PDB file of C-alpha atoms in Angstrom:
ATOM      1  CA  UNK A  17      65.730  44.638 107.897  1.00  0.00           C
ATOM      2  CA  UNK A  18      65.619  46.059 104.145  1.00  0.00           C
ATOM      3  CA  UNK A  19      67.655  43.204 102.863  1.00  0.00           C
ATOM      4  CA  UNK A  20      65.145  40.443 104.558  1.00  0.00           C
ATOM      5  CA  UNK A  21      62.218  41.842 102.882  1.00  0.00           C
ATOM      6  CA  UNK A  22      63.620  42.025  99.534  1.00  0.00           C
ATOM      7  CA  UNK A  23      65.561  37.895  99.831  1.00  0.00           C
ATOM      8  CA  UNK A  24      61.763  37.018 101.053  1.00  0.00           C
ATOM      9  CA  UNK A  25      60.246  39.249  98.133  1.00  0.00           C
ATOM     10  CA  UNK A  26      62.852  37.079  95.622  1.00  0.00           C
ATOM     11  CA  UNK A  27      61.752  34.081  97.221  1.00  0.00           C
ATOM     12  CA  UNK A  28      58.034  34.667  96.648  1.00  0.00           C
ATOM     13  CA  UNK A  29      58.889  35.225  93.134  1.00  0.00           C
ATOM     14  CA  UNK A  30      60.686  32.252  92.157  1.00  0.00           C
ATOM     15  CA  UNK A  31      57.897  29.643  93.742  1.00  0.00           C
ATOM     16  CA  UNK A  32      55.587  31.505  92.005  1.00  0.00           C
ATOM     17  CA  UNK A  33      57.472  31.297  88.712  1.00  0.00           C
ATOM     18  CA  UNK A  34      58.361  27.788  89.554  1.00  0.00           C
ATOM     19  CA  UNK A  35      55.091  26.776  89.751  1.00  0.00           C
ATOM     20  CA  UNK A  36      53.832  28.362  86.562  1.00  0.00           C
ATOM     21  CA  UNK A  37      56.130  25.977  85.009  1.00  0.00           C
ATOM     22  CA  UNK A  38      54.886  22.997  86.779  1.00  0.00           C
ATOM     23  CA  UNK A  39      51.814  23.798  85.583  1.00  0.00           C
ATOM     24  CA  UNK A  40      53.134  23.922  81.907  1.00  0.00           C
ATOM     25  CA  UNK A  41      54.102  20.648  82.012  1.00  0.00           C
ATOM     26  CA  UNK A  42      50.901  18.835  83.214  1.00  0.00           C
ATOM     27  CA  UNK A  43      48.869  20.182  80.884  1.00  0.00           C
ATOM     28  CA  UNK A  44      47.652  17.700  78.414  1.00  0.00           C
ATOM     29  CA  UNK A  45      49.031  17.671  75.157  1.00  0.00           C
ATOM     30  CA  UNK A  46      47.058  18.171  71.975  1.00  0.00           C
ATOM     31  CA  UNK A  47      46.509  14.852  70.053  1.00  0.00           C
ATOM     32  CA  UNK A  48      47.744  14.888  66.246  1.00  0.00           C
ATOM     33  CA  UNK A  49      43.833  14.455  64.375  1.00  0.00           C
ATOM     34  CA  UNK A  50      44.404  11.652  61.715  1.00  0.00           C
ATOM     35  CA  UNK A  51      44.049  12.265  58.415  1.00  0.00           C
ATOM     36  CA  UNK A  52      41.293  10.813  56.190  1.00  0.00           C
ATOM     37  CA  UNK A  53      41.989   7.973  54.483  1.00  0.00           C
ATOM     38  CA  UNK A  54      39.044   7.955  52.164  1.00  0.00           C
ATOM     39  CA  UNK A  55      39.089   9.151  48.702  1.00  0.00           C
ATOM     40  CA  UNK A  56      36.847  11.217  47.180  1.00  0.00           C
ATOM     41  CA  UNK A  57      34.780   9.876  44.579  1.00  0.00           C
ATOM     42  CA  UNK A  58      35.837  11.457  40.683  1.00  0.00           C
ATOM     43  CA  UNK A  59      33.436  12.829  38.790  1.00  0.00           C
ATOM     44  CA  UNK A  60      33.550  12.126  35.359  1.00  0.00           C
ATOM     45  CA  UNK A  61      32.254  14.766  32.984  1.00  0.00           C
ATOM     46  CA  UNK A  62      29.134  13.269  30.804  1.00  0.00           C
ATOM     47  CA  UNK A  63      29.433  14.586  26.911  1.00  0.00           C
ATOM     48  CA  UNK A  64      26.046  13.775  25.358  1.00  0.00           C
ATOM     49  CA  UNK A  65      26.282  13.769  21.559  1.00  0.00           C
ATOM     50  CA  UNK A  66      23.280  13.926  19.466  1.00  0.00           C
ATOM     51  CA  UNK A  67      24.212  11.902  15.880  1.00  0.00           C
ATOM     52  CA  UNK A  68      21.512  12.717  13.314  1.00  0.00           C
ATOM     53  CA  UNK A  69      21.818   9.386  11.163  1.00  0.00           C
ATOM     54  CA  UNK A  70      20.515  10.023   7.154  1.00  0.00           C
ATOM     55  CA  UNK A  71      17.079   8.029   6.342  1.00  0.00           C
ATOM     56  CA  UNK A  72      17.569   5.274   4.358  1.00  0.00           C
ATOM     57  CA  UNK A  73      16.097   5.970   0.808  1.00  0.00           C
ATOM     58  CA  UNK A  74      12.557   4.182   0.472  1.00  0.00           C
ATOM     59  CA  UNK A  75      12.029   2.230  -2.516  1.00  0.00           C
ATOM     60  CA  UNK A  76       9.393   3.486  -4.747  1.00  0.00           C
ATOM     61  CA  UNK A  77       7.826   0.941  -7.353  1.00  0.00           C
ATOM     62  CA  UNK A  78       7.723   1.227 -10.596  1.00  0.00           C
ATOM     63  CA  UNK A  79       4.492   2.673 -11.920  1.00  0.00           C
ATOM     64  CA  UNK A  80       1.850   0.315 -13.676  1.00  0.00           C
ATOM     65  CA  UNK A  81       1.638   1.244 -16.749  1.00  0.00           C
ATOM     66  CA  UNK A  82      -1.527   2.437 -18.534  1.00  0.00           C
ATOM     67  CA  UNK A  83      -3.113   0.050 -20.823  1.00  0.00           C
ATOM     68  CA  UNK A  84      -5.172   0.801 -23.712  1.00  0.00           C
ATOM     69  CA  UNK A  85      -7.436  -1.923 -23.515  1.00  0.00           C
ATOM     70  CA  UNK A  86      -9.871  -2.975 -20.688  1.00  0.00           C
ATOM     71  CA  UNK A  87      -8.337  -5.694 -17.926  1.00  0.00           C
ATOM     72  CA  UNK A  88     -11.211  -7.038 -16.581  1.00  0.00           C
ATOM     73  CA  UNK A  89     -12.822  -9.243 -18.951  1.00  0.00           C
ATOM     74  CA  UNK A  90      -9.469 -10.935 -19.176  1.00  0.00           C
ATOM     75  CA  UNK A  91      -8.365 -11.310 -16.097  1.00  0.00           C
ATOM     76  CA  UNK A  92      -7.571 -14.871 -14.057  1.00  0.00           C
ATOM     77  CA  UNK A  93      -5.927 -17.651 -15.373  1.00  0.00           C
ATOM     78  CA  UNK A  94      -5.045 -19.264 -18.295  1.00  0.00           C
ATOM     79  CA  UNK A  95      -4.017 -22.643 -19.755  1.00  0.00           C
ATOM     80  CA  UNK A  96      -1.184 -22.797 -22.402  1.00  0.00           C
ATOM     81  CA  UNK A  97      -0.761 -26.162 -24.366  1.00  0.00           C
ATOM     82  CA  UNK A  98       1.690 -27.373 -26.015  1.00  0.00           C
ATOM     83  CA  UNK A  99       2.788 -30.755 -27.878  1.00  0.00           C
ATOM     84  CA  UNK A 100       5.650 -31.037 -30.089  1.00  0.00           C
ATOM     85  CA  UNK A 101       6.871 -34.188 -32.299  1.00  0.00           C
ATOM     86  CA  UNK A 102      10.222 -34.398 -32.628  1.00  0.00           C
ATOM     87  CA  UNK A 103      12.480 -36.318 -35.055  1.00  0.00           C
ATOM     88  CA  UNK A 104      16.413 -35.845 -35.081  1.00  0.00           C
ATOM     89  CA  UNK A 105      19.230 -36.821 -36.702  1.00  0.00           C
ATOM     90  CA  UNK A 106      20.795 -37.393 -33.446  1.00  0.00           C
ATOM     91  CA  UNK A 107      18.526 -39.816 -31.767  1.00  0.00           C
ATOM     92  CA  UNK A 108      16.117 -42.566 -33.299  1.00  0.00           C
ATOM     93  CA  UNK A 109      12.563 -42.982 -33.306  1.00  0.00           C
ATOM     94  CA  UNK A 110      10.059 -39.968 -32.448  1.00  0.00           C
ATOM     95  CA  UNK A 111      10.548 -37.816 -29.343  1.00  0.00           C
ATOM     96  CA  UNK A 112       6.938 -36.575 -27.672  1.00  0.00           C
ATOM     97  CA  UNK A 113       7.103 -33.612 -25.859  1.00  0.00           C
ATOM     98  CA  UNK A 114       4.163 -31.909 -24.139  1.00  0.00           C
ATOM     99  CA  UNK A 115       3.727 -29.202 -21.594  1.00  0.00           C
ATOM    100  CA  UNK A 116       1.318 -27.816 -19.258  1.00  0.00           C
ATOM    101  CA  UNK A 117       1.392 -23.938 -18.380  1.00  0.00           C
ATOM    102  CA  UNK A 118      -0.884 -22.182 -15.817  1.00  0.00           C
ATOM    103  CA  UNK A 119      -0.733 -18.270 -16.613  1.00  0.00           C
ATOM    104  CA  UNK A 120      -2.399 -15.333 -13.960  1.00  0.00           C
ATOM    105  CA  UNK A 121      -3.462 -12.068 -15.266  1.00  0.00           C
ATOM    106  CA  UNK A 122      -4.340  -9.638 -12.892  1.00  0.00           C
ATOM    107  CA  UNK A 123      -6.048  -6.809 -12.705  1.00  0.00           C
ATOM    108  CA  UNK A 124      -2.938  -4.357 -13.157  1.00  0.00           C
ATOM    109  CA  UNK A 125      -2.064  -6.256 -16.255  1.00  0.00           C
ATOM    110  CA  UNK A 126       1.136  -7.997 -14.806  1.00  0.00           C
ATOM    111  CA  UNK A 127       1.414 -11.506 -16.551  1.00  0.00           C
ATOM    112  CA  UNK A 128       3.129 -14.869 -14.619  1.00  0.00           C
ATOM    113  CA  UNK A 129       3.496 -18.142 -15.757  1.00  0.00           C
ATOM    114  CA  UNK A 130       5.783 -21.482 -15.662  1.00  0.00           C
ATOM    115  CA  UNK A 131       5.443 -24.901 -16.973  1.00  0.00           C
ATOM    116  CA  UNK A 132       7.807 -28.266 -17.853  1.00  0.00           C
ATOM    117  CA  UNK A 133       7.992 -30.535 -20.635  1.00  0.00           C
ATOM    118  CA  UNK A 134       7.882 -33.978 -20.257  1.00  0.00           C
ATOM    119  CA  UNK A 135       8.793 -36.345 -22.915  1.00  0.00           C
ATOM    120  CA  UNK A 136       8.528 -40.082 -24.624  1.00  0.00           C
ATOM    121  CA  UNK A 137      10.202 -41.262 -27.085  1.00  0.00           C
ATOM    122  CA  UNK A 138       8.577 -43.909 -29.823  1.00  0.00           C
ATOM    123  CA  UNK A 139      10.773 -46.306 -31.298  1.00  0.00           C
ATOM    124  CA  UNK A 140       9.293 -49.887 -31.752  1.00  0.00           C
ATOM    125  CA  UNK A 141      12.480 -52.148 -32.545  1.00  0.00           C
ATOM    126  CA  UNK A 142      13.695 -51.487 -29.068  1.00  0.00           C
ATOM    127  CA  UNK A 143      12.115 -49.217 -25.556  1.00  0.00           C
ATOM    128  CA  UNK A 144      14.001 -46.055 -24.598  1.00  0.00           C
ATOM    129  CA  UNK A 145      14.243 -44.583 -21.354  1.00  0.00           C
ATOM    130  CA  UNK A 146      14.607 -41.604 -20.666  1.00  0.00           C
ATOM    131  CA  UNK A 147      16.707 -40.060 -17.729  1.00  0.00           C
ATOM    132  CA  UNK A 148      15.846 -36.788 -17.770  1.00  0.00           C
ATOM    133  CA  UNK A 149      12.599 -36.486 -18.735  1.00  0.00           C
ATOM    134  CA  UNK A 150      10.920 -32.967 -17.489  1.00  0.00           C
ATOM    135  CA  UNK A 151      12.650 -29.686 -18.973  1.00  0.00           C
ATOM    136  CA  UNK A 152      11.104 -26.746 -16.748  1.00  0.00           C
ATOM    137  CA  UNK A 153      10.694 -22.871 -18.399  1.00  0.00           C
ATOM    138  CA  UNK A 154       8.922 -19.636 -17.479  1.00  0.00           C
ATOM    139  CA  UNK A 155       7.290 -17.678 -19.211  1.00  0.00           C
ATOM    140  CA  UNK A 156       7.892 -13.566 -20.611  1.00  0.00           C
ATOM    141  CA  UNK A 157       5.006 -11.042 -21.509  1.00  0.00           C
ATOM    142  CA  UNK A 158       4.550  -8.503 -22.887  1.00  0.00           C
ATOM    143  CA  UNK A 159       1.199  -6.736 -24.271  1.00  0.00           C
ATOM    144  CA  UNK A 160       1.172  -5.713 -28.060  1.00  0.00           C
ATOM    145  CA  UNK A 161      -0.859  -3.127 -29.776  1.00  0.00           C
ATOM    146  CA  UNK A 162      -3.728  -4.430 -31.336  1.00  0.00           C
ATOM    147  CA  UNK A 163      -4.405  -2.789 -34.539  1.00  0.00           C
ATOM    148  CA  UNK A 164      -7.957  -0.884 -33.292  1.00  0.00           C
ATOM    149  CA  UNK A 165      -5.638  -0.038 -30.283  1.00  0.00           C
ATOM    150  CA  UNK A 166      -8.496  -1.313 -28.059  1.00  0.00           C
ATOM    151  CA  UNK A 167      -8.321  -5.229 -27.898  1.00  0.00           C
ATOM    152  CA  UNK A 168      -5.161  -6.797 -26.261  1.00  0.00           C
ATOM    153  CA  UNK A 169      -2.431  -8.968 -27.807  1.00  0.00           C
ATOM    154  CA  UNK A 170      -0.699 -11.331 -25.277  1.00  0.00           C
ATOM    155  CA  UNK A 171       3.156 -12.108 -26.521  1.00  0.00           C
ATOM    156  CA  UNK A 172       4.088 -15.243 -24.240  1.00  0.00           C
ATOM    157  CA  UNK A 173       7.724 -16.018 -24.677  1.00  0.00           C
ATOM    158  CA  UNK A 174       9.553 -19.571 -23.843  1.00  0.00           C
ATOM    159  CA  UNK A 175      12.341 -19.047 -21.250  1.00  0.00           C
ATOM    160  CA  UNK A 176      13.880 -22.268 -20.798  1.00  0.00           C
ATOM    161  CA  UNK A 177      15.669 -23.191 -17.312  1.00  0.00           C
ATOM    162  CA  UNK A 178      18.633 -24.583 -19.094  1.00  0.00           C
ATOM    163  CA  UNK A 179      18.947 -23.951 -23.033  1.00  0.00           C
ATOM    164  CA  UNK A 180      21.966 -26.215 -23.068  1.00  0.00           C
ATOM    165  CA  UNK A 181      20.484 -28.815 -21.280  1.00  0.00           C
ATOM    166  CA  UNK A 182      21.672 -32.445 -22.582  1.00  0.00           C
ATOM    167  CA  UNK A 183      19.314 -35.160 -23.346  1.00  0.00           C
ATOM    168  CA  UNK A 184      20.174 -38.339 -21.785  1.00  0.00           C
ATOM    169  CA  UNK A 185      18.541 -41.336 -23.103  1.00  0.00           C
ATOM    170  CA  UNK A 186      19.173 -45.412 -23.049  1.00  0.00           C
ATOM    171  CA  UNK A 187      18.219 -47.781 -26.008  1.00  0.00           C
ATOM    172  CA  UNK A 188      17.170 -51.288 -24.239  1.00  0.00           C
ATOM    173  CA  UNK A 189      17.052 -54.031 -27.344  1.00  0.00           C
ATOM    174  CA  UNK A 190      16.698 -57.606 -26.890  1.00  0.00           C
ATOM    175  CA  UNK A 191      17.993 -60.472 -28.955  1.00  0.00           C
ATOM    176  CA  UNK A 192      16.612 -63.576 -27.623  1.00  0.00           C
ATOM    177  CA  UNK A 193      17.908 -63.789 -24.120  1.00  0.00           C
ATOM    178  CA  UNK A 194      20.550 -61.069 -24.424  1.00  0.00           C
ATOM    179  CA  UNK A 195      20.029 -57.419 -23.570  1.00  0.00           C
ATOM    180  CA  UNK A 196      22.297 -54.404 -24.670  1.00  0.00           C
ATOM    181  CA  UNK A 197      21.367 -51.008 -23.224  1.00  0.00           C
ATOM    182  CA  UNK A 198      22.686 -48.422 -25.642  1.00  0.00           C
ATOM    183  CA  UNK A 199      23.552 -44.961 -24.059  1.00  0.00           C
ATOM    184  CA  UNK A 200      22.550 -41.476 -25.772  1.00  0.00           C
ATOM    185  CA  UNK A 201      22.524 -38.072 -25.808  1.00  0.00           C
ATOM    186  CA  UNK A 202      21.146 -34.976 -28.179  1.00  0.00           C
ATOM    187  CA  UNK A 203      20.203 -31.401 -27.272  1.00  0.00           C
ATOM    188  CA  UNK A 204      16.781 -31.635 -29.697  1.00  0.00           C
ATOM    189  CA  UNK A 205      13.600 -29.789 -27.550  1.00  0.00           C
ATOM    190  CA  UNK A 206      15.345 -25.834 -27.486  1.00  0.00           C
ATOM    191  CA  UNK A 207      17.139 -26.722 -30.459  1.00  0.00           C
ATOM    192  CA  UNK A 208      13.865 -27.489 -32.641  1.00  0.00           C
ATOM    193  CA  UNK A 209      11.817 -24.669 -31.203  1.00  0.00           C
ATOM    194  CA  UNK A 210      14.826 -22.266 -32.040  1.00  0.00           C
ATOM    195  CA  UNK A 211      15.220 -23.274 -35.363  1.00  0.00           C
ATOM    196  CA  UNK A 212      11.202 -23.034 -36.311  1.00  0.00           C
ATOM    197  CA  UNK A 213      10.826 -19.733 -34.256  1.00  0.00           C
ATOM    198  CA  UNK A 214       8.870 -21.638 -31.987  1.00  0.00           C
ATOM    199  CA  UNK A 215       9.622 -20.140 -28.280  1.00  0.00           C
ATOM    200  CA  UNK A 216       7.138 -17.073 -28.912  1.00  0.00           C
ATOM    201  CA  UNK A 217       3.685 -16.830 -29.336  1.00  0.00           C
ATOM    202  CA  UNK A 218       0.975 -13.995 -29.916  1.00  0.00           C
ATOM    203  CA  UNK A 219      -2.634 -14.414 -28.843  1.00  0.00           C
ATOM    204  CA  UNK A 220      -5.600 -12.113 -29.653  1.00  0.00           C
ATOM    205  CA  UNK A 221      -7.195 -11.877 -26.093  1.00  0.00           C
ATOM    206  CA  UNK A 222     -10.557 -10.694 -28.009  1.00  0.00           C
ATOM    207  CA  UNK A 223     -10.855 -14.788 -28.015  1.00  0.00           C
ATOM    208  CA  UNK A 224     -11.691 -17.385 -25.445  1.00  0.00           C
ATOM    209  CA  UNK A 225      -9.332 -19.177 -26.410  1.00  0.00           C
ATOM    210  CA  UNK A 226      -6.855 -20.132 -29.018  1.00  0.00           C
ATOM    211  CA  UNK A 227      -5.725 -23.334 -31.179  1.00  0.00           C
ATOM    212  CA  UNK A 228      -3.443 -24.170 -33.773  1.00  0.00           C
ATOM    213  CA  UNK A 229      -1.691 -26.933 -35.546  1.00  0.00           C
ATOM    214  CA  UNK A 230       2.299 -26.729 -35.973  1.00  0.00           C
ATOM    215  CA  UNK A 231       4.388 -27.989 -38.781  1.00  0.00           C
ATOM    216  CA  UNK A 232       7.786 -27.178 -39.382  1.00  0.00           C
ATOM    217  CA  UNK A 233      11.426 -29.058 -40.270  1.00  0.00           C
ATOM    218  CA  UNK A 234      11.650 -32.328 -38.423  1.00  0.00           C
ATOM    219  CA  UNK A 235       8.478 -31.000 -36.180  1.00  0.00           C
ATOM    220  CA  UNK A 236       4.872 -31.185 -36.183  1.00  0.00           C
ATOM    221  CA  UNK A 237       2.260 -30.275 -33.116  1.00  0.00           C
ATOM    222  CA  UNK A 238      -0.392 -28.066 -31.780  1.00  0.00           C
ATOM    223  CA  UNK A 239      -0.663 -25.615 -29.042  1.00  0.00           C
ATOM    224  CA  UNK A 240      -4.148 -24.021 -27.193  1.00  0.00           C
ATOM    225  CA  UNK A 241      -4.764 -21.143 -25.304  1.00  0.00           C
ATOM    226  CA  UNK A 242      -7.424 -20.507 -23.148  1.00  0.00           C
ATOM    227  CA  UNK A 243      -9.277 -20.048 -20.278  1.00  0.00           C
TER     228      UNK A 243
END
């Protein structure tokens, strides 16, 4: 009777552990979570840099400078002049030159000016053309002491565009029905006025204006100045 109990006891046991395994295996498994595919974004690390750049230097201008005489009665424009005969050795007949200059004063005592010589030439055996016939310059100032130290003397200086310019010129003679056009060319304008000292000029500007007549080697003329 003992050994019934305990084969039914050992029974009991092993369908209950049995079935505790059973159980074991219907129990759903876990599923594996997937694993993220995105990518986190990198963050860049921002350096600001403050560059303090020089100042560019500013250009100051050049002070006026004081005058001993009074501006204002002679300030505006003026009219320069000029007319030059010309013979040389180079080229025959007489070669006219005259020029027209327009010169500002203002009130700061700053002088500006420019002008061009045009030019003839007078031979009466045969004409003469000429090919280049305007010679440009500007003009220099500069204010002189006057000898009371209280009227103004103007210094006006020639500055020619091109001091070795070449004069071109052509000789047209006839004989009868025949024509010969004879080619030539001098350097005589900057030449002349060099040789004469005739590329400055001083004006008292206690005057309205200024004239004078001009002789000198090979050269005669006469220049005005005024308003």
């Amino acid at each position: 009777m003992r050994s019934m109990r305990f084969l039914l006891a050992f029974c009991l046991m092993f369908m209950l552990l049995l079935s505790a395994c059973n159980g074991d295996d219907n129990e759903p498994l876990l599923e594996a979570q997937p694993r993220s595919t995105v990518e986190e974004p990198t963050v860049v690390q921002v350096i600001t840099r403050v560059i303090t750049l020089t100042p560019s230097p500013t250009a100051v201008p050049s002070p006026t400078p004081t005058l001993a005489f009074d501006v204002d009665p002679i300030e505006g424009t003026w009219t320069l002049l000029i007319n030059y005969n010309i013979t040389s050795d180079e080229m025959v007949g007489i070669v006219h030159y005259s020029a027209s200059a327009q010169i500002t004063i203002t009130l700061s005592g700053a002088v500006t000016g420019s002008g061009t010589f045009q030019k003839f030439v007078e031979y009466p055996e045969c004409p003469v053309e000429v090919k280049n016939a305007e010679q440009p310059f500007t003009l220099a100032a500069e204010w002189l002491p006057a000898g009371d130290g209280q009227n103004a003397q103007l210094q006006l200086t020639l500055m020619p565009e091109d001091r070795q310019e070449i004069e071109q010129f052509s000789i047209r003679c006839f004989q009868g029905d025949t024509q010969t056009d004879r080619p030539m060319e001098a350097r005589i304008l900057w030449p002349a006025l060099e040789a004469n000292n005739l590329l400055t000029y001083t004006f008292d500007m206690s005057q309205d204006f200024y004239s004078d007549v001009i002789e000198g080697d090979n050269l005669t003329g006469d220049i005005y100045f005024g308003r």
